[in-house]
Amino acid sequence: MAEIIVPELAESITEGTIAQWLKQPGDTVEKGEFIVELETDKVNVEVISEEAGVVSELLAAEGDTVLVGQVIAVVGAGSGSTTSAPAAQPEAKEEVKAPEAPKAAPVAEETSNEQDRTIASPAARKLAREKGINLSEISPVDPMGRVRVQDVSAHGSAPTPVKAASAPTASAPKEDDGRTTREKMSRRRQTIASRLLEVRQNTAMLTTFNEIDMTNVMALRSRKKDQFFEQNDVRLGFMSFFTKAVVAALKKYPYVNSQIDGTDIVKNNFYDIGIAVSTEGGLVVPIVREADRKNFAEIEANIGELAKKARDNKLALSDMSGGSFTITNGGVFGSLLSTPILNGTQVGILGMHTIQKRPIAVGNEIEIRPMMYVALSYDHRVIDGKDSVGFLKTVKELLENPEDLLLNS
């Protein structure tokens, strides 16, 4: 018999949430095979079984919070044809002396086992418990058989009039009439919310804006993109230009590449640039390490690799720790202008936005140019207006003259 224990996750993480059981009681598991997916504040972690055998018991349900070192499942010997659970049922019958109790106990146990075997989201399990619904009786819409909140709500809609009459609650009518849907925040979303609020409360955050004429960088990209792809097997995007421009500006204005530690300002002599990536679970910020030492192709490849890992939920904690500055691109969603919020202890973040053609004065003429608004949010405790405006002006000048950017890199 082997116990499945919540492993050490990271120095600052002491607990997680059962996101999904990949094995159910009675399933065969091989040594080294994934058995459960844990959701933490930053990433999801898949836990393996250290022994081969049969899953005999799950000690936590999907949606439960579990601590590092806690036993969450048991793997016993066998081939998967039998488990320890059925053997316990006859013993319960022999021990109970009351004439009606033997009938009730197996029913409750079978119901519990059926619910454990049902694949359901944590929110669906929670709602089913609140409504007293057996998950195994629900017919899910999902072709893979996964029960979701909508399935529980739909299943519970018919009997609610009887329940409401006998045990009304304050919140039940609001949720049962279909006008609202309650969904518990994921652990990651809760963490994002608390950290964003902490940043707003504990920093003197301001935002300054500028606009960039993207004509030259778009023309250069258009001329070089095919050759770039042939030589490097990676596409030339705008993020490498912005990353390089940011690194050059950080070197010129080092306080933007710093952080506060008590009463000290710690200036970073490295350039680990965070690139915000939107995922289904929320915004994550993987790090392009030593961006100052990477060329355009290496930056594009690194960003592409990190973005794929983020979408596939495969980012490790090491992929997101230790950044010195962050770039976020709301333009991919069509945002024209925004004020990005600082990331953790960093004192600066650059917000990119959508490229939009606008009439611009060029000399004494009016021309239609592809323009992008950019925003620098910064901690005014460390950075004054001179540095913040100068930083953003440097980024603007380099991107409007990309040949200079290539020389600087």
Coordinates of C-alpha atoms in Angstrom, one line a residue:
M1 CA 0.0 0.0 0.0
A2 CA 1.3 3.5 -0.9
E3 CA 0.0 6.9 0.2
I4 CA -0.3 9.8 -2.2
I5 CA 0.9 12.9 -0.4
V6 CA 0.8 16.5 -1.4
P7 CA 4.4 17.3 -2.4
E8 CA 6.5 20.3 -1.5
L9 CA 5.3 22.9 -4.1
A10 CA 7.5 26.0 -3.5
E11 CA 8.9 27.9 -0.5
S12 CA 5.9 30.3 -0.4
I13 CA 3.1 27.8 -1.2
T14 CA 1.8 25.6 1.7
E15 CA -1.5 24.5 0.2
G16 CA -3.4 23.8 -3.0
T17 CA -6.8 22.8 -4.3
I18 CA -7.8 19.4 -5.8
A19 CA -8.5 20.5 -9.4
Q20 CA -9.1 17.1 -10.9
W21 CA -8.6 13.5 -10.0
L22 CA -7.0 11.7 -13.0
K23 CA -7.7 8.3 -11.4
Q24 CA -10.7 7.0 -9.6
P25 CA -11.1 4.2 -7.0
G26 CA -10.7 0.9 -8.7
D27 CA -8.4 2.3 -11.5
T28 CA -5.0 0.8 -12.1
V29 CA -2.1 3.2 -11.8
E30 CA 1.5 2.6 -12.9
K31 CA 4.6 3.9 -11.0
G32 CA 5.3 7.4 -12.1
E33 CA 1.8 7.9 -13.6
F34 CA -0.1 11.1 -12.8
I35 CA -3.0 10.6 -10.4
V36 CA -4.2 14.1 -9.5
E37 CA -3.9 17.7 -10.6
L38 CA -3.5 20.3 -7.9
E39 CA -4.2 24.0 -8.4
T40 CA -1.9 26.4 -6.5
D41 CA -1.7 30.1 -6.3
K42 CA 0.5 30.3 -9.4
V43 CA 0.4 27.0 -11.4
N44 CA -1.2 23.7 -11.7
V45 CA 0.9 20.7 -10.6
E46 CA 0.3 17.0 -11.5
V47 CA 1.2 14.6 -8.7
I48 CA 2.4 11.1 -9.6
S49 CA 2.0 7.8 -7.8
E50 CA 5.3 6.4 -6.4
E51 CA 4.0 2.8 -6.6
A52 CA 2.1 0.7 -9.1
G53 CA -1.3 -0.8 -8.1
V54 CA -4.9 0.1 -7.8
V55 CA -6.4 3.3 -6.4
S56 CA -8.3 2.1 -3.3
E57 CA -9.4 5.3 -1.7
L58 CA -9.5 9.1 -2.4
L59 CA -9.3 11.1 0.8
A60 CA -10.2 14.5 -0.7
A61 CA -12.7 15.6 -3.2
E62 CA -12.3 17.9 -6.2
G63 CA -12.5 21.5 -4.9
D64 CA -11.1 20.6 -1.5
T65 CA -8.1 22.6 -0.1
V66 CA -5.2 20.3 0.9
L67 CA -2.0 21.1 2.7
V68 CA 1.6 20.1 1.8
G69 CA 2.3 16.7 3.3
Q70 CA -1.3 15.7 3.6
V71 CA -2.3 12.2 2.5
I72 CA -5.0 12.6 -0.2
A73 CA -5.2 9.1 -1.7
V74 CA -4.2 5.4 -1.1
V75 CA -2.9 3.0 -3.8
G76 CA -3.1 -0.7 -2.9
A77 CA -1.9 -3.8 -4.6
G78 CA -3.9 -5.5 -7.3
S79 CA -4.6 -5.4 -11.0
G80 CA -7.7 -3.2 -11.0
S81 CA -10.3 -5.9 -11.0
T82 CA -11.0 -5.5 -7.2
T83 CA -10.5 -2.8 -4.7
S84 CA -10.5 -2.6 -0.9
A85 CA -13.9 -0.8 -0.9
P86 CA -16.2 -3.7 -1.8
A87 CA -14.6 -5.9 0.9
A88 CA -15.7 -3.5 3.5
Q89 CA -19.4 -3.8 2.7
P90 CA -20.0 -7.3 4.1
E91 CA -18.2 -6.5 7.3
A92 CA -20.6 -3.5 7.9
K93 CA -23.6 -5.9 7.5
E94 CA -22.3 -8.3 10.1
E95 CA -21.5 -5.7 12.7
V96 CA -24.9 -3.9 12.5
K97 CA -27.5 -5.6 14.7
A98 CA -30.6 -3.5 14.0
P99 CA -32.8 -5.1 11.4
E100 CA -33.1 -2.1 9.1
A101 CA -29.6 -0.7 9.4
P102 CA -27.9 -3.2 7.1
K103 CA -30.0 -2.1 4.2
A104 CA -29.3 1.6 4.8
A105 CA -25.5 1.4 5.2
P106 CA -24.7 -0.2 1.8
V107 CA -27.0 2.2 0.0
A108 CA -25.2 5.2 1.5
E109 CA -21.9 3.7 0.7
E110 CA -22.8 2.8 -2.8
T111 CA -24.2 6.4 -3.3
S112 CA -20.9 7.8 -2.0
N113 CA -18.8 5.6 -4.3
E114 CA -20.9 6.4 -7.3
Q115 CA -20.5 10.1 -6.6
D116 CA -16.7 9.7 -6.2
R117 CA -16.5 8.0 -9.6
T118 CA -18.5 10.7 -11.3
I119 CA -16.3 13.2 -13.2
A120 CA -17.4 16.7 -12.2
S121 CA -15.9 20.1 -11.8
P122 CA -15.2 21.4 -8.2
A123 CA -18.0 24.0 -8.6
A124 CA -20.5 21.3 -9.7
R125 CA -19.6 19.1 -6.7
K126 CA -20.1 22.0 -4.3
L127 CA -23.4 23.0 -5.9
A128 CA -24.6 19.3 -5.8
R129 CA -23.7 19.1 -2.1
E130 CA -25.6 22.3 -1.4
K131 CA -28.7 21.0 -3.3
G132 CA -28.5 17.5 -1.9
I133 CA -28.2 16.0 -5.4
N134 CA -26.5 12.7 -6.3
L135 CA -24.0 13.4 -9.0
S136 CA -24.4 9.9 -10.5
E137 CA -28.0 10.7 -11.3
I138 CA -27.2 13.7 -13.4
S139 CA -27.1 13.4 -17.2
P140 CA -24.3 15.8 -18.3
V141 CA -24.3 17.7 -21.6
D142 CA -20.5 17.3 -22.0
P143 CA -19.9 14.4 -24.5
M144 CA -16.9 13.4 -22.3
G145 CA -19.3 12.9 -19.4
R146 CA -18.0 15.7 -17.1
V147 CA -20.7 17.2 -14.9
R148 CA -20.7 21.0 -14.8
V149 CA -22.6 23.6 -12.8
Q150 CA -25.1 24.0 -15.6
D151 CA -25.9 20.3 -15.4
V152 CA -26.5 20.4 -11.7
S153 CA -28.7 23.5 -11.9
A154 CA -30.7 21.9 -14.7
H155 CA -31.1 18.6 -12.9
G156 CA -32.2 20.4 -9.7
S157 CA -34.7 22.6 -11.4
A158 CA -37.6 20.1 -11.3
P159 CA -37.7 19.2 -7.6
T160 CA -37.0 22.7 -6.3
P161 CA -40.7 23.7 -5.7
V162 CA -41.1 20.9 -3.1
K163 CA -37.7 21.8 -1.5
A164 CA -38.4 25.5 -1.4
A165 CA -41.7 25.0 0.4
S166 CA -40.2 22.9 3.2
A167 CA -36.8 24.6 3.6
P168 CA -36.6 28.0 2.0
T169 CA -33.4 29.9 2.2
A170 CA -32.4 33.5 1.5
S171 CA -30.2 32.8 -1.5
A172 CA -32.0 29.8 -3.1
P173 CA -34.7 31.8 -4.9
K174 CA -32.2 34.1 -6.5
E175 CA -30.1 31.2 -7.8
D176 CA -32.9 28.8 -8.6
D177 CA -34.9 31.2 -10.8
G178 CA -32.1 31.2 -13.4
R179 CA -31.4 34.9 -13.1
T180 CA -27.9 34.4 -11.5
T181 CA -25.2 31.8 -11.5
R182 CA -22.8 31.5 -8.6
E183 CA -19.3 30.3 -9.3
K184 CA -16.5 30.0 -6.7
M185 CA -13.3 31.8 -7.6
S186 CA -10.5 29.5 -8.5
R187 CA -7.5 29.6 -6.1
R188 CA -5.5 31.4 -8.8
R189 CA -8.2 34.0 -9.4
Q190 CA -8.4 34.6 -5.7
T191 CA -4.6 35.1 -5.5
I192 CA -4.7 37.5 -8.5
A193 CA -7.5 39.5 -6.9
S194 CA -5.7 39.9 -3.6
R195 CA -2.4 40.8 -5.1
L196 CA -3.8 43.4 -7.4
L197 CA -5.7 44.9 -4.5
E198 CA -2.5 44.9 -2.4
V199 CA -0.6 46.7 -5.2
R200 CA -3.2 49.4 -5.4
Q201 CA -3.2 49.9 -1.7
N202 CA 0.5 49.7 -1.0
T203 CA 2.1 51.6 -3.9
A204 CA 1.9 55.2 -5.1
M205 CA 1.0 54.1 -8.6
L206 CA 0.7 56.5 -11.5
T207 CA 0.4 56.1 -15.3
T208 CA 1.9 58.1 -18.0
F209 CA 1.0 57.8 -21.7
N210 CA 2.6 58.3 -25.1
E211 CA 1.9 57.2 -28.7
I212 CA 4.1 55.4 -31.2
D213 CA 4.0 55.7 -34.9
M214 CA 4.4 52.1 -36.0
T215 CA 5.0 52.8 -39.7
N216 CA 8.7 52.0 -39.7
V217 CA 8.7 49.0 -37.5
M218 CA 5.8 47.5 -39.5
A219 CA 7.6 48.2 -42.8
L220 CA 10.8 46.6 -41.5
R221 CA 8.9 43.6 -40.2
S222 CA 7.1 43.2 -43.5
R223 CA 10.4 43.3 -45.4
K224 CA 12.2 40.9 -43.2
K225 CA 9.6 38.5 -41.9
D226 CA 10.0 35.8 -44.6
Q227 CA 13.8 35.8 -44.4
F228 CA 13.6 35.9 -40.6
F229 CA 11.4 32.8 -40.6
E230 CA 13.6 30.9 -43.0
Q231 CA 16.7 31.6 -41.0
N232 CA 15.3 31.1 -37.5
D233 CA 12.2 28.9 -37.9
V234 CA 10.2 31.4 -35.8
R235 CA 8.0 34.3 -36.8
L236 CA 9.0 37.9 -36.3
G237 CA 6.4 39.6 -34.1
F238 CA 6.2 42.9 -32.4
M239 CA 7.0 41.6 -28.9
S240 CA 10.7 41.2 -29.7
F241 CA 10.9 44.8 -30.8
F242 CA 9.2 46.0 -27.6
T243 CA 11.3 43.8 -25.4
K244 CA 14.5 45.1 -26.9
A245 CA 13.3 48.7 -26.7
V246 CA 12.3 48.2 -23.0
V247 CA 15.7 46.7 -22.2
A248 CA 17.5 49.7 -23.8
A249 CA 15.2 52.1 -21.9
L250 CA 15.8 50.3 -18.6
K251 CA 19.6 50.6 -19.1
K252 CA 19.1 54.3 -19.6
Y253 CA 16.7 54.7 -16.6
P254 CA 17.8 52.0 -14.0
Y255 CA 15.4 53.1 -11.3
V256 CA 12.5 51.7 -13.5
N257 CA 14.3 48.4 -13.2
S258 CA 14.2 48.3 -9.4
Q259 CA 12.1 47.4 -6.4
I260 CA 11.6 48.6 -2.8
D261 CA 12.9 46.5 0.1
G262 CA 11.9 48.2 3.3
T263 CA 13.6 51.6 3.2
D264 CA 16.0 50.5 0.5
I265 CA 15.8 50.8 -3.3
V266 CA 17.2 47.7 -4.9
K267 CA 18.3 48.4 -8.5
N268 CA 18.4 45.2 -10.6
N269 CA 21.5 44.7 -12.8
F270 CA 19.7 42.0 -14.8
Y271 CA 16.9 42.2 -17.4
D272 CA 14.4 39.5 -16.8
I273 CA 11.3 40.7 -18.6
G274 CA 7.9 39.3 -17.7
I275 CA 5.4 38.9 -20.6
A276 CA 1.8 38.8 -19.5
V277 CA -0.2 35.9 -21.0
S278 CA -3.9 35.5 -20.7
T279 CA -5.1 31.9 -20.0
E280 CA -8.5 30.4 -19.1
G281 CA -7.4 30.4 -15.4
G282 CA -6.4 34.0 -15.5
L283 CA -3.4 36.2 -16.3
V284 CA 0.1 34.7 -15.8
V285 CA 3.5 36.4 -16.3
P286 CA 6.2 34.0 -17.5
I287 CA 9.7 35.5 -17.6
V288 CA 12.1 36.0 -20.6
R289 CA 15.4 35.5 -18.8
E290 CA 18.4 37.8 -19.6
A291 CA 16.6 39.5 -22.4
D292 CA 19.5 41.9 -22.9
R293 CA 21.7 38.9 -24.0
K294 CA 19.1 37.4 -26.4
N295 CA 18.7 38.4 -30.1
F296 CA 15.3 38.9 -31.7
A297 CA 14.9 35.3 -32.8
E298 CA 15.8 34.0 -29.3
I299 CA 13.3 36.3 -27.7
E300 CA 10.5 35.4 -30.1
A301 CA 11.2 31.7 -29.6
N302 CA 11.3 32.1 -25.8
I303 CA 8.0 34.0 -25.8
G304 CA 6.3 31.5 -28.0
E305 CA 7.5 28.6 -25.8
L306 CA 6.3 30.3 -22.6
A307 CA 2.9 31.2 -24.2
K308 CA 2.3 27.6 -25.2
K309 CA 3.2 26.3 -21.8
A310 CA 0.8 28.9 -20.3
R311 CA -2.1 27.9 -22.5
D312 CA -1.4 24.2 -21.9
N313 CA -1.2 24.8 -18.1
K314 CA 2.4 23.5 -18.0
L315 CA 4.2 26.5 -16.6
A316 CA 6.5 25.8 -13.7
L317 CA 7.0 28.1 -10.7
S318 CA 10.5 28.8 -11.9
D319 CA 9.1 30.2 -15.2
M320 CA 7.3 33.0 -13.3
S321 CA 9.6 34.0 -10.5
G322 CA 12.2 36.8 -10.3
G323 CA 11.1 39.2 -13.1
S324 CA 12.4 42.8 -13.0
F325 CA 9.9 44.5 -15.4
T326 CA 6.7 43.5 -17.1
I327 CA 5.1 44.0 -20.6
T328 CA 1.4 43.5 -21.1
N329 CA -0.4 43.7 -24.4
G330 CA -4.1 44.5 -24.2
G331 CA -4.0 45.2 -27.9
V332 CA -4.5 41.6 -28.7
F333 CA -8.0 41.9 -27.4
G334 CA -8.7 45.3 -29.1
S335 CA -7.9 47.6 -26.2
L336 CA -7.1 51.1 -27.3
L337 CA -6.0 52.5 -24.0
S338 CA -5.6 51.2 -20.4
T339 CA -3.7 51.7 -17.2
P340 CA -1.9 48.5 -16.3
I341 CA -1.4 47.5 -12.7
L342 CA 2.1 46.9 -11.3
N343 CA 3.2 43.3 -11.1
G344 CA 4.2 42.3 -7.5
T345 CA 7.2 44.2 -6.1
Q346 CA 8.2 45.6 -9.5
V347 CA 8.0 49.4 -9.9
G348 CA 7.2 49.6 -13.6
I349 CA 5.0 47.9 -16.2
L350 CA 4.5 48.8 -19.9
G351 CA 1.1 48.4 -21.5
M352 CA 0.8 47.9 -25.3
H353 CA -2.4 48.5 -27.1
T354 CA -4.1 47.9 -30.5
I355 CA -2.6 49.5 -33.6
Q356 CA -5.1 51.9 -35.1
K357 CA -4.8 54.2 -38.2
R358 CA -5.3 57.8 -37.2
P359 CA -4.7 61.2 -38.9
I360 CA -1.3 62.5 -37.7
A361 CA 0.5 65.8 -38.4
V362 CA 3.7 65.0 -40.2
G363 CA 5.6 68.2 -40.7
N364 CA 3.0 70.5 -42.2
E365 CA 0.9 67.7 -43.7
I366 CA -1.8 65.4 -42.3
E367 CA -1.2 61.7 -42.9
I368 CA -2.9 58.5 -41.9
R369 CA -0.5 56.5 -39.8
P370 CA -0.7 53.2 -37.8
M371 CA -0.5 54.5 -34.2
M372 CA -0.3 52.7 -30.9
Y373 CA -0.9 54.2 -27.5
V374 CA 1.5 52.9 -24.8
A375 CA 1.2 53.3 -21.1
L376 CA 3.8 53.1 -18.3
S377 CA 2.4 52.5 -14.8
Y378 CA 5.1 53.1 -12.2
D379 CA 5.5 53.5 -8.4
H380 CA 6.0 57.2 -7.7
R381 CA 7.8 56.4 -4.5
V382 CA 10.8 55.3 -6.6
I383 CA 10.3 56.9 -10.0
D384 CA 9.8 60.6 -10.6
G385 CA 8.1 62.1 -13.6
K386 CA 11.4 62.8 -15.4
D387 CA 12.4 59.1 -15.4
S388 CA 8.9 57.8 -16.3
V389 CA 8.4 60.2 -19.2
G390 CA 12.0 59.7 -20.3
F391 CA 11.7 56.0 -20.2
L392 CA 8.5 56.0 -22.3
K393 CA 10.0 58.6 -24.8
T394 CA 13.0 56.3 -25.3
V395 CA 10.8 53.3 -26.1
K396 CA 8.9 55.5 -28.5
E397 CA 12.0 56.8 -30.3
L398 CA 13.5 53.3 -30.7
L399 CA 10.4 51.8 -32.1
E400 CA 9.9 54.7 -34.5
N401 CA 13.5 54.1 -35.7
P402 CA 13.9 50.4 -35.5
E403 CA 17.3 50.4 -37.2
D404 CA 18.6 52.2 -34.1
L405 CA 17.0 49.4 -32.0
L406 CA 18.9 46.8 -34.0
L407 CA 22.2 48.6 -33.5
N408 CA 21.6 48.9 -29.7
S409 CA 20.8 45.2 -29.5

